[in-house]
Coordinates of C-alpha atoms and ligand atoms in Angstrom, one line a residue:
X468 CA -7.6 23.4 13.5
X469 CA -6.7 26.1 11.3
X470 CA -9.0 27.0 8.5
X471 CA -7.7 28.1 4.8
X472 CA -8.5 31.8 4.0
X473 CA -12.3 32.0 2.5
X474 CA -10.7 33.1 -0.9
X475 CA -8.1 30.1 -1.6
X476 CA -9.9 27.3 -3.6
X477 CA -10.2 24.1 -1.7
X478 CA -8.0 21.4 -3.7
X479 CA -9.6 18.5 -5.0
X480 CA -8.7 15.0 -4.2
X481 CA -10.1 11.8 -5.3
X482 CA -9.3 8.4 -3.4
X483 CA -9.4 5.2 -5.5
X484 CA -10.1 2.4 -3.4
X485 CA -12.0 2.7 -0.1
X486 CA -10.1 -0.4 1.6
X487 CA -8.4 0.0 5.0
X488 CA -5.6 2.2 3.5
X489 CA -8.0 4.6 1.1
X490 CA -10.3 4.7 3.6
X491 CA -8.6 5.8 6.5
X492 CA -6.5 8.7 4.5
X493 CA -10.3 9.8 2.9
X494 CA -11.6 9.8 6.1
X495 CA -9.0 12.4 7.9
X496 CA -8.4 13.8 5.0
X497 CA -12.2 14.9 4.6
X498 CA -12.4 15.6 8.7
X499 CA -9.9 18.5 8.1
X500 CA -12.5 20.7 6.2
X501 CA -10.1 22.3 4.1
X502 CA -10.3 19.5 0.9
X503 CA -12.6 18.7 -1.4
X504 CA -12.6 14.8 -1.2
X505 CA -14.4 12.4 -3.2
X506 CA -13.9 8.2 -3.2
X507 CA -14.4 6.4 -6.2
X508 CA -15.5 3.3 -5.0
X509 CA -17.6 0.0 -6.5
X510 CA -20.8 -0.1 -3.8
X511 CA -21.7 3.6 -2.8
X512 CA -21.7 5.0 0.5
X513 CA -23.0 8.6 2.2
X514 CA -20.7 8.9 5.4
X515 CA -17.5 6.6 6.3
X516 CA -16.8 5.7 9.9
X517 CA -13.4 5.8 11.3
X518 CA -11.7 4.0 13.9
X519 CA -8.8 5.0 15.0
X520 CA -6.7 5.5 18.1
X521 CA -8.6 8.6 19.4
X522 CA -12.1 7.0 19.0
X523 CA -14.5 7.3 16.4
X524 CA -15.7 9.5 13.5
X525 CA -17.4 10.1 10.8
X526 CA -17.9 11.9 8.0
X527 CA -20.0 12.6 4.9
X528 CA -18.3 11.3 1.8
X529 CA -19.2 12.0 -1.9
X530 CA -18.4 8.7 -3.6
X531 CA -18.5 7.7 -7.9
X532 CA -19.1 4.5 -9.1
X533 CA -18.9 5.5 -12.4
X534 CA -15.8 6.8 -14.2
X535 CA -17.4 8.3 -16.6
X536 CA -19.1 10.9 -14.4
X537 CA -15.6 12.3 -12.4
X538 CA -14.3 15.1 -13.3
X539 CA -10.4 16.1 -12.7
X540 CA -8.7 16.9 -9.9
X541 CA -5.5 18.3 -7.9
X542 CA -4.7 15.4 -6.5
X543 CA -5.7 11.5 -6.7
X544 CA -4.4 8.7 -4.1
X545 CA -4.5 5.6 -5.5
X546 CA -5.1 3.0 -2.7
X547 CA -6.0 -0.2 -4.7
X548 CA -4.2 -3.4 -4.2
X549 CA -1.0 -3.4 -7.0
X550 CA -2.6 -5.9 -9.4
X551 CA -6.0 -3.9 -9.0
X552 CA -4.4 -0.7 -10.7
X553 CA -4.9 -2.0 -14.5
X554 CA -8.5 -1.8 -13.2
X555 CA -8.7 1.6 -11.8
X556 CA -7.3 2.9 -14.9
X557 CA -10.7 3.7 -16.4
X558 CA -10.4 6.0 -13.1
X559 CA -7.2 7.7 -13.7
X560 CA -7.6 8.4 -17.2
X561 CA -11.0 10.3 -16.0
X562 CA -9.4 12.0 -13.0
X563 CA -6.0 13.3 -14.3
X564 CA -4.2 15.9 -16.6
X565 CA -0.2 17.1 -16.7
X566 CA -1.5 19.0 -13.8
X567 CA -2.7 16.3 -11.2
X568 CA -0.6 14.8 -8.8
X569 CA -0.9 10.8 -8.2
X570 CA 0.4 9.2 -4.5
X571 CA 0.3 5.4 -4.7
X572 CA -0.7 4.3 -1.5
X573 CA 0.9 0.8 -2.7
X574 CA 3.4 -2.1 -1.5
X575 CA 6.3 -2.8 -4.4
X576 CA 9.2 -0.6 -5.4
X577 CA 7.7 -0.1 -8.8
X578 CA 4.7 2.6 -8.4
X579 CA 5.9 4.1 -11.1
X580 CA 6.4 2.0 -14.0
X581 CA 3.1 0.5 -12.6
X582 CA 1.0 3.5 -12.7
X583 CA 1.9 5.9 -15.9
X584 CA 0.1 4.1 -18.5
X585 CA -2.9 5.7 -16.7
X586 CA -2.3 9.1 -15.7
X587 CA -2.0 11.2 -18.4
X588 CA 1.3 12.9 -17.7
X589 CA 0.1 13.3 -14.3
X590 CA 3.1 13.5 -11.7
X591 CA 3.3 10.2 -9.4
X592 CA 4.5 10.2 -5.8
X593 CA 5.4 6.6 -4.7
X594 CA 4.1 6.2 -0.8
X595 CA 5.5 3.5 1.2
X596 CA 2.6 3.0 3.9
X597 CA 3.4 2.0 7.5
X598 CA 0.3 2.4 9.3
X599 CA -2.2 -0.9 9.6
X600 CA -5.5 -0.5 8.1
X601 CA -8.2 -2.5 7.8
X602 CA -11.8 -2.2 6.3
X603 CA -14.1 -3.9 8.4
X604 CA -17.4 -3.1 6.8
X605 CA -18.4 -0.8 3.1
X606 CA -18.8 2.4 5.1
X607 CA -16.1 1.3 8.2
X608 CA -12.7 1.4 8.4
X609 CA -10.1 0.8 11.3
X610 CA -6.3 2.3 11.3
X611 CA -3.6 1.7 13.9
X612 CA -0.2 4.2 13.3
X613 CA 2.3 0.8 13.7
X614 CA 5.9 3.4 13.4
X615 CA 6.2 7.2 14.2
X616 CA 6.6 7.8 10.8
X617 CA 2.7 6.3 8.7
X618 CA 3.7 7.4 5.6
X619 CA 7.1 7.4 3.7
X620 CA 7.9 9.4 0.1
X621 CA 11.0 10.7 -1.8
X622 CA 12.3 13.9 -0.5
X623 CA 11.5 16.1 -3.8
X624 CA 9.2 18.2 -5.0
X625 CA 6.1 15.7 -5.4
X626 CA 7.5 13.7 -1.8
X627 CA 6.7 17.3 0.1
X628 CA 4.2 18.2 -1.8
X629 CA 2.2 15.2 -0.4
X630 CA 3.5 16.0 3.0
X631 CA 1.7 19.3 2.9
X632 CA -1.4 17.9 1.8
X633 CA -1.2 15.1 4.7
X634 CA -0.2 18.0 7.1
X635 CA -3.3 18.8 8.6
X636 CA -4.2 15.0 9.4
X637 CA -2.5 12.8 12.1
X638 CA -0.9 10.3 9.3
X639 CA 2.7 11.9 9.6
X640 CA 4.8 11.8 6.3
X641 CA 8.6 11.1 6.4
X642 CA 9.9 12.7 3.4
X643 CA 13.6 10.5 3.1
X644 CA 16.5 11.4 0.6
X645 CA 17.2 7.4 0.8
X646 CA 14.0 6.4 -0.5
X647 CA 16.0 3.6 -2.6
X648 CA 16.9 1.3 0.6
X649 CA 13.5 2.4 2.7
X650 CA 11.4 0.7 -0.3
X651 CA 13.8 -2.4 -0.3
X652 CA 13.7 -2.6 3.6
X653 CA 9.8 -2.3 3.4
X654 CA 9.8 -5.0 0.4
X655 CA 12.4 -7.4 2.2
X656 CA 10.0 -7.5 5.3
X657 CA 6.9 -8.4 3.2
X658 CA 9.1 -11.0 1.1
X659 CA 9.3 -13.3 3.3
X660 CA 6.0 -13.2 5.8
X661 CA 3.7 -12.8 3.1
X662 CA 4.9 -15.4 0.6
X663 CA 5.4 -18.6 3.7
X664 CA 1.9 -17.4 5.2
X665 CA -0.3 -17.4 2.0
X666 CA 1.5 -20.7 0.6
X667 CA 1.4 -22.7 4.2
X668 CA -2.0 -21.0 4.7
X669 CA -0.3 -20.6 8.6
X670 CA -0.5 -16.9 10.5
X671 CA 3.0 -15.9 11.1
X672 CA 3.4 -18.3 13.8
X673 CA 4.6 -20.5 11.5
X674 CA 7.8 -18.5 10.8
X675 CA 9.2 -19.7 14.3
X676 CA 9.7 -23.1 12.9
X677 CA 13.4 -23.5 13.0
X678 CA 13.0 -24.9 9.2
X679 CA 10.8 -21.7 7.9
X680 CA 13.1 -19.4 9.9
X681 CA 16.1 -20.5 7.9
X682 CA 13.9 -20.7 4.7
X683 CA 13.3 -17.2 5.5
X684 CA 16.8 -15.9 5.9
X685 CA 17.7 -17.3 2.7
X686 CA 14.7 -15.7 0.8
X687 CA 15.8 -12.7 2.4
X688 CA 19.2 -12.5 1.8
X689 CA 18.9 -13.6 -2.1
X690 CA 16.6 -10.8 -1.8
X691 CA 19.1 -8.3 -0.2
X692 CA 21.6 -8.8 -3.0
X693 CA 19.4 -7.8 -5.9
X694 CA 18.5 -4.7 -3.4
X695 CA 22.1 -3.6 -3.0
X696 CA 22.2 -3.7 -7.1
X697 CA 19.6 -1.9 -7.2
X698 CA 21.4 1.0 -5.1
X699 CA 20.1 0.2 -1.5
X700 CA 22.0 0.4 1.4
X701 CA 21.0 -2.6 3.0
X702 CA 23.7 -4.3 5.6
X703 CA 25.2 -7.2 5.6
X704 CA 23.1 -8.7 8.3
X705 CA 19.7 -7.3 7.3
X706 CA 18.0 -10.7 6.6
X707 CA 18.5 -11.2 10.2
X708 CA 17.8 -7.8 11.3
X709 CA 14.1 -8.7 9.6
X710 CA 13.8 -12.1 10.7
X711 CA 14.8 -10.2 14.5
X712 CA 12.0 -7.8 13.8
X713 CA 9.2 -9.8 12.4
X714 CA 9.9 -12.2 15.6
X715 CA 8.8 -9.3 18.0
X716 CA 5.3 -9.3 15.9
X717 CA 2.2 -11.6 17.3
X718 CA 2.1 -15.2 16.3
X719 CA -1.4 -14.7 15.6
X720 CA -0.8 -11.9 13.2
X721 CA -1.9 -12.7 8.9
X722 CA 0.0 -11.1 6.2
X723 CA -2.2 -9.6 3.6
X724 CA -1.3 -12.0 1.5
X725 CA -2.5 -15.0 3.7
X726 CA -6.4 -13.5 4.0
X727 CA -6.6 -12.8 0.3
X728 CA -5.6 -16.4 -0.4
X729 CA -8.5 -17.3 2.7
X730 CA -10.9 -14.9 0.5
X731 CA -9.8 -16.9 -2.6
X732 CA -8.8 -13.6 -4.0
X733 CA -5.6 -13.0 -6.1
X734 CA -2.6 -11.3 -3.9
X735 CA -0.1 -8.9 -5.0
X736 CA 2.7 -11.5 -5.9
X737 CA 3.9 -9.5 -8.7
X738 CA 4.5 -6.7 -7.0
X739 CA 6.5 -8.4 -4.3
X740 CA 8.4 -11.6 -5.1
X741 CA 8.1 -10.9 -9.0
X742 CA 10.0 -7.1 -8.2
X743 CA 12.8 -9.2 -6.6
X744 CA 13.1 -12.0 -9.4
X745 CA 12.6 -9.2 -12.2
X746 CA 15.0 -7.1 -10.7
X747 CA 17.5 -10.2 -10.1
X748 CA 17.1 -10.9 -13.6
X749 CA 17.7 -7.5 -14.9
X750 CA 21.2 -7.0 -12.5
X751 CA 22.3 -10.7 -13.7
X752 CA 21.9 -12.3 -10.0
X753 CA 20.0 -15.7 -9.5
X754 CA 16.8 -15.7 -7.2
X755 CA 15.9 -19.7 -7.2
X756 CA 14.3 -19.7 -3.8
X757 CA 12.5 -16.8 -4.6
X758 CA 11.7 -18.2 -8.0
X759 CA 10.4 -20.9 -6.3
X760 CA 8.1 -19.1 -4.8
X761 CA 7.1 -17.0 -7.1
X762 CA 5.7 -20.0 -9.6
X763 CA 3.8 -21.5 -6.9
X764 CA 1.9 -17.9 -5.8
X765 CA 1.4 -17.2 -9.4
X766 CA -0.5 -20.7 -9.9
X767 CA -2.7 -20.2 -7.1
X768 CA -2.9 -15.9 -7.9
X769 CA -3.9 -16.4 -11.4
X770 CA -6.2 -19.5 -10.6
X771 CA -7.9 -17.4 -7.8
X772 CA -7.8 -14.6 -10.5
X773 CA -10.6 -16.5 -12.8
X774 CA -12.9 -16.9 -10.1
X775 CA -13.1 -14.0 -7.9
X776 CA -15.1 -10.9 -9.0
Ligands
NAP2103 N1 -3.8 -2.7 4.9 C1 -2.7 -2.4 5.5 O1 -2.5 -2.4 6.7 C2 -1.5 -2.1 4.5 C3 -0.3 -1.8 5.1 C4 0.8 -1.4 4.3 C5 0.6 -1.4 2.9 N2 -0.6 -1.7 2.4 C6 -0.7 -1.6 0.9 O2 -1.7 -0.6 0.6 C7 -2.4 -0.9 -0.6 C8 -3.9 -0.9 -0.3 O3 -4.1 -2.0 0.6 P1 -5.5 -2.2 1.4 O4 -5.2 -3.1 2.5 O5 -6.1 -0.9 1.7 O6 -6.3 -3.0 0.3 P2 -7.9 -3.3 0.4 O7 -8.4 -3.2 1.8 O8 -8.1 -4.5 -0.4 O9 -8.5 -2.1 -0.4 C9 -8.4 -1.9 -1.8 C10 -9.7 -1.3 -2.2 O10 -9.6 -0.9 -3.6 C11 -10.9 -1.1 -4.2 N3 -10.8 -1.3 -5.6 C12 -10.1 -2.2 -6.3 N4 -10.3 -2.0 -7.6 C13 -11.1 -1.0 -7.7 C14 -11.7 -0.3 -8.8 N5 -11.5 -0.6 -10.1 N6 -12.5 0.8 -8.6 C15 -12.7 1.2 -7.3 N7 -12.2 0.6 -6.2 C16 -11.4 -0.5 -6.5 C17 -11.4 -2.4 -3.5 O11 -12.8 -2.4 -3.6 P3 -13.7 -3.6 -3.3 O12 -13.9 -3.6 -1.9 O13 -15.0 -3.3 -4.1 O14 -13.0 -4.8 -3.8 C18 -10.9 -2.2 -2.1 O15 -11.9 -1.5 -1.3 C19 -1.8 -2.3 -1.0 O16 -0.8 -2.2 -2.0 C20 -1.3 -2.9 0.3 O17 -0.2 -3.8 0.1 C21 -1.6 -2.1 3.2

């Protein structure tokens, strides 16, 4: 691997949130050698273990559990679940200036809106993710690239900028002028799996019932409407074209949504079904079913919410 010349200084990059997408891009982000990485993370570790599809390994990682003791850096990737961003605020505001650059490592199409109260004037880069990670214990994490293409951003200035920085590392970066309809397309195929799973408590087997199938394709295609508003290109049949596609995944197979109802943790129901209602509401176009859906994920969310840490 090529090294950086001895004189350049090494950029500094903090990961919030060590789960199985923070803690695979620390991880080969720190194996490179050329970064200066550091986790901010709630239990401390000394080295992280990586699994991934070449074998394992690991590396030493300096981690904070205290805000108040980072200092700034180049770069931050946020990698917390969407409704876990108000809480790694205390983190941002620590971490960034005007001259930091944020990449939400986050599901939605909102990373924006979502993310500047924090950041200080910091510039954000919204990251759709499309590898599968998953942390299987505080210092071990497990990735699996799922597309040719792990990581998707804007193509501008911050979207390349965080394709440099991901250069040296195996997670390849997709850099798309269309990043409008790749969000929708990456929200439409989470709208339907993860809402049926976590409220049927059913792995996605359950969405070759005939009944849930059709449910689907009608969540999907109120949801396709409010994405064409919203600029997307999104074809007529794309409900179908996501049913087709989440058919060809295993039956056995959760949704992210599904274990954190399990864990009787709150899910990210805002960022998914509440973007399409919000966004129906704001372009005048009804959403019932996913309204529907939408109250009864917020009642468990919240009521998980009050319980979990
Ligand atoms: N996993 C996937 O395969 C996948 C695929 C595509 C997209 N995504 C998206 O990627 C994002 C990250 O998902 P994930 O699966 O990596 O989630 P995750 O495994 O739940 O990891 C989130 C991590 O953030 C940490 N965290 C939360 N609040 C924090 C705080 N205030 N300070 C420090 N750490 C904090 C959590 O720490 P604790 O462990 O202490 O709770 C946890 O380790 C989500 O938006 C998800 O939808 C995930």
């Amino acid at each position: 691997m090529e090294k950086p010349p001895a004189s350049a200084r090494r950029l500094r990059i903090a990961v919030v949130g060590l789960g199985g997408i923070g803690g695979a891009a620390a991880g080969l982000l720190a194996r490179t050698g050329r970064y200066d990485v550091t986790a901010c993370v709630r239990q401390p570790l000394d080295r992280l273990y990586v699994e991934g599809p070449e074998g394992v390994f690991d590396v030493p990682l300096r981690t904070f559990t205290d805000p108040a003791a980072v200092r700034t850096v180049d770069w931050v990737l946020l990698c917390t679940k969407t409704h876990e961003t108000g809480a790694a605020g205390a983190w941002l505001k620590k971490l960034c200036t005007p001259a930091t650059t944020v990449a939400a490592l986050q599901n939605g199409i909102d990373h924006q809106e979502r993310i500047a109260p924090y950041v200080n004037g910091a510039a954000i880069v919204p990251v759709l993710v499309y590898y599968n990670g998953e942390r299987l214990a505080p210092d071990r994490v497990r990735y699996r690239p799922v597309s040719a293409n792990e990581l998707v951003t804007p193509d501008d200035a911050g979207g390349r900028a965080f394709a440099e920085l991901m250069q040296p590392t195996p997670l390849h970066v997709l850099t798309s002028a269309d990043f409008v309809t790749l969000k929708w397309r990456k929200l439409l195929i989470n709208a339907a799996a993860n809402p049926v799973t976590a409220l049927t408590l059913q792995r996605q087997a359950v969405l070759r019932r005939p009944d849930i199938y059709a449910l689907c394709l009608d969540v999907l295609a109120e949801a396709a409407k409010v994405g064409r508003a919203e600029g997307a290109a999104l074809a007529d049949d794309e409900p179908q074209r996501m049913m087709t596609s989440l058919m060809t995944f295993s039956p056995e197979l959760g949704t992210s949504m599904y274990f954190d109802r399990l864990a009787g943790k709150p899910f990210e129901v805002e960022a998914l079904t509440g973007a399409i209602v919000a966004a129906g509401q704001r372009h005048g176009i009804a959403t019932p079913l996913n309204g529907v859906l939408l109250a009864l994920l917020r009642a468990i969310s919240e009521e998980n919410a009050k319980t979990a840490r």
